[in-house]
Coordinates of C-alpha atoms in Angstrom, one line a residue:
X1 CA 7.9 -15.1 1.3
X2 CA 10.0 -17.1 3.7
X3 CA 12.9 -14.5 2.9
X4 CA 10.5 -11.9 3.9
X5 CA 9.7 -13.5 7.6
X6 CA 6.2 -14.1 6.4
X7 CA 3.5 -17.3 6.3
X8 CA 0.5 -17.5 4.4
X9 CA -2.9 -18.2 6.1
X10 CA -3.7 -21.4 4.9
X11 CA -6.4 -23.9 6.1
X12 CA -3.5 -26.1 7.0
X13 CA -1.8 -27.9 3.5
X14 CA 0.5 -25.4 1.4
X15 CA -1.8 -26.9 -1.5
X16 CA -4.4 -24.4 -0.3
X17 CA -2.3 -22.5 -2.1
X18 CA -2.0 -23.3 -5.2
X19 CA -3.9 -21.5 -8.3
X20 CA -3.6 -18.5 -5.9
X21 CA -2.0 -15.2 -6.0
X22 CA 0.1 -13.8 -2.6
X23 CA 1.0 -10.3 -2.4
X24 CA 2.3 -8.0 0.3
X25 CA 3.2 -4.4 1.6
X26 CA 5.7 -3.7 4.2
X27 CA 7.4 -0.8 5.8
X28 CA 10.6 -0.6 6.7
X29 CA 11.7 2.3 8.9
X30 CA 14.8 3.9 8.4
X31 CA 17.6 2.5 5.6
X32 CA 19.1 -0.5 7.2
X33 CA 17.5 -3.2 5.7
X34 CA 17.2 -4.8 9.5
X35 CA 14.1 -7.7 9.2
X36 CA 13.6 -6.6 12.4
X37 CA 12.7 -3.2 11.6
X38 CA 9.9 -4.1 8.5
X39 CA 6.2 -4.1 9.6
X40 CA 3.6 -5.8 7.7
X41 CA 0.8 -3.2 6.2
X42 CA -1.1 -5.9 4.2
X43 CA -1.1 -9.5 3.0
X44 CA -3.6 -11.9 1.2
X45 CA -3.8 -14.6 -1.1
X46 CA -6.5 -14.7 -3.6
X47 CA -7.5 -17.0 -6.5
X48 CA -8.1 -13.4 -8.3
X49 CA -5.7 -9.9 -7.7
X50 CA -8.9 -7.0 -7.1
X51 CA -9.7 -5.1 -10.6
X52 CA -10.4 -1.7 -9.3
X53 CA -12.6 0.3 -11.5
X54 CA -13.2 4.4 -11.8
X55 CA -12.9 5.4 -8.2
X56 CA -13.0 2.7 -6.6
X57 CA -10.4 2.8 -3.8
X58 CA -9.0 0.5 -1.0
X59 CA -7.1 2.0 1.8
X60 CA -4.8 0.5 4.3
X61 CA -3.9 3.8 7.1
X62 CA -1.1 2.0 9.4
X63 CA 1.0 3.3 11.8
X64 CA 4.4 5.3 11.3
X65 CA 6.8 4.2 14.0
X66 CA 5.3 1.6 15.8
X67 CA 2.6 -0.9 15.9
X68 CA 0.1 0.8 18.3
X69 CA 0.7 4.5 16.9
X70 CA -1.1 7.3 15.0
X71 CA -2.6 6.1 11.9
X72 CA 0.1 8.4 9.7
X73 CA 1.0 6.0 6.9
X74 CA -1.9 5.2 3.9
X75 CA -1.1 2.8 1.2
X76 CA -3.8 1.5 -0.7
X77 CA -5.0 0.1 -4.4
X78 CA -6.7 2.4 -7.0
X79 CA -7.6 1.3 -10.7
X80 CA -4.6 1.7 -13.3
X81 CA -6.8 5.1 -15.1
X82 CA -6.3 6.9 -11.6
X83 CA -4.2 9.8 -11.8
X84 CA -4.7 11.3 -8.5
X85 CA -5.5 10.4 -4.9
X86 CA -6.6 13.0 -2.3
X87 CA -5.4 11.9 1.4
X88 CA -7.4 14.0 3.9
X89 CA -6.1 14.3 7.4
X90 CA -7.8 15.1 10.7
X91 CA -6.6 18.2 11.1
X92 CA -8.3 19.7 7.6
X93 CA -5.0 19.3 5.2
X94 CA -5.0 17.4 2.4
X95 CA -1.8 15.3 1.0
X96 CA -2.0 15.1 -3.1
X97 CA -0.6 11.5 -4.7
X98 CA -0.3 11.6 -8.5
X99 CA 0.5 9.2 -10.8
X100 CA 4.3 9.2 -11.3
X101 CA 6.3 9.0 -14.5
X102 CA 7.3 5.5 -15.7
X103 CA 10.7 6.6 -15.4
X104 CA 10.6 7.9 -12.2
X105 CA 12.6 7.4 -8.8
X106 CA 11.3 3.9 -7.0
X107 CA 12.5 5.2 -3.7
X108 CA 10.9 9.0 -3.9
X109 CA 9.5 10.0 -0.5
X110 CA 6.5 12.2 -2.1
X111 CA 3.2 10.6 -1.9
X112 CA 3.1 9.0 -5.2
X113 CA 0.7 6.5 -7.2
X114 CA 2.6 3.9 -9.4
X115 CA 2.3 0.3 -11.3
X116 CA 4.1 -2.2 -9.2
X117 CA 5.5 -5.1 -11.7
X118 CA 3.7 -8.7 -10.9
X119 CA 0.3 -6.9 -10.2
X120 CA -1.0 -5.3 -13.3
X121 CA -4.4 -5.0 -12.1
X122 CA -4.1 -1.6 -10.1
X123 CA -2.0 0.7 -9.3
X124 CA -0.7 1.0 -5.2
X125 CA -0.6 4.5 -3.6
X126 CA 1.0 6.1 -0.4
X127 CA 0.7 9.1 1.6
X128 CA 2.1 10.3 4.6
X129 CA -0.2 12.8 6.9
X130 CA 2.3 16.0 7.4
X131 CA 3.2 16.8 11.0
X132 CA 1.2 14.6 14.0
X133 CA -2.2 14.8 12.2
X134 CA -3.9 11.6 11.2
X135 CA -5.5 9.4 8.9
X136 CA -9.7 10.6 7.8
X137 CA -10.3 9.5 4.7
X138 CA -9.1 9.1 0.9
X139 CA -10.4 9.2 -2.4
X140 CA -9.5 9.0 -6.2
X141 CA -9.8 13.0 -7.3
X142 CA -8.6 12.1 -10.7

């Protein structure tokens, strides 16, 4: 994580970690690889990685471009037998993510639902709201 630029929230002793599970999300914009550049959309550390079950959904809308900016950017967790997430945007379109191949391009920039190795409990999602419209709402439609 320290390569990353990030610190768990502990109660104070790195042992508070131990017997638990960290993950992250970030964004990085553009294709430099500049730390600088690579926002944060979610962290946590839990004794137990969420089993998402049917539809259940959790949704994290960020920003695009910058930290105070249009909520443009959804990534979220759905259980592993989802095979579609609607996106719904503020101005009345809709953004389809479906479940991509196993063999598919990590780096596609279509909204997409996949497995991410280390967290087999759910699959992660991501949409991007088309134009300057942004986030409403999202649900599994599949």
């Amino acid at each position: 994580m320290k390569d990353w630029g990030l610190t768990p929230v502990t109660s104070g002793s790195p042992s508070d970690l131990v017997g638990k599970t960290s993950y992250f999300v970030t964004h990085l914009n553009g294709s430099s690889g500049d730390v600088s550049s690579r926002r944060l959309v979610t962290f946590d550390s839990t004794t137990e990685l969420p089993r998402p079950k049917g539809t259940d959904i959790k949704v994290h809308p960020q920003p695009l471009t910058k930290d105070d900016g249009p909520l443009r950017l959804v990534v979220g967790t759905v259980a592993t037998t989802a095979k579609q997430v609607a996106c719904h945007w503020k101005d009345g379109s809709t953004t389809l993510a479906d479940l991509a191949p196993r063999n598919s391009a990590l780096h596609s920039t279509d909204a997409v639902i996949r497995p991410v190795r280390g967290y087999p409990t759910a699959n992660w999602f991501v949409c991007l709201a088309p134009g300057s419209t942004t986030y409403k709402s999202a649900q599994v439609t599949k």
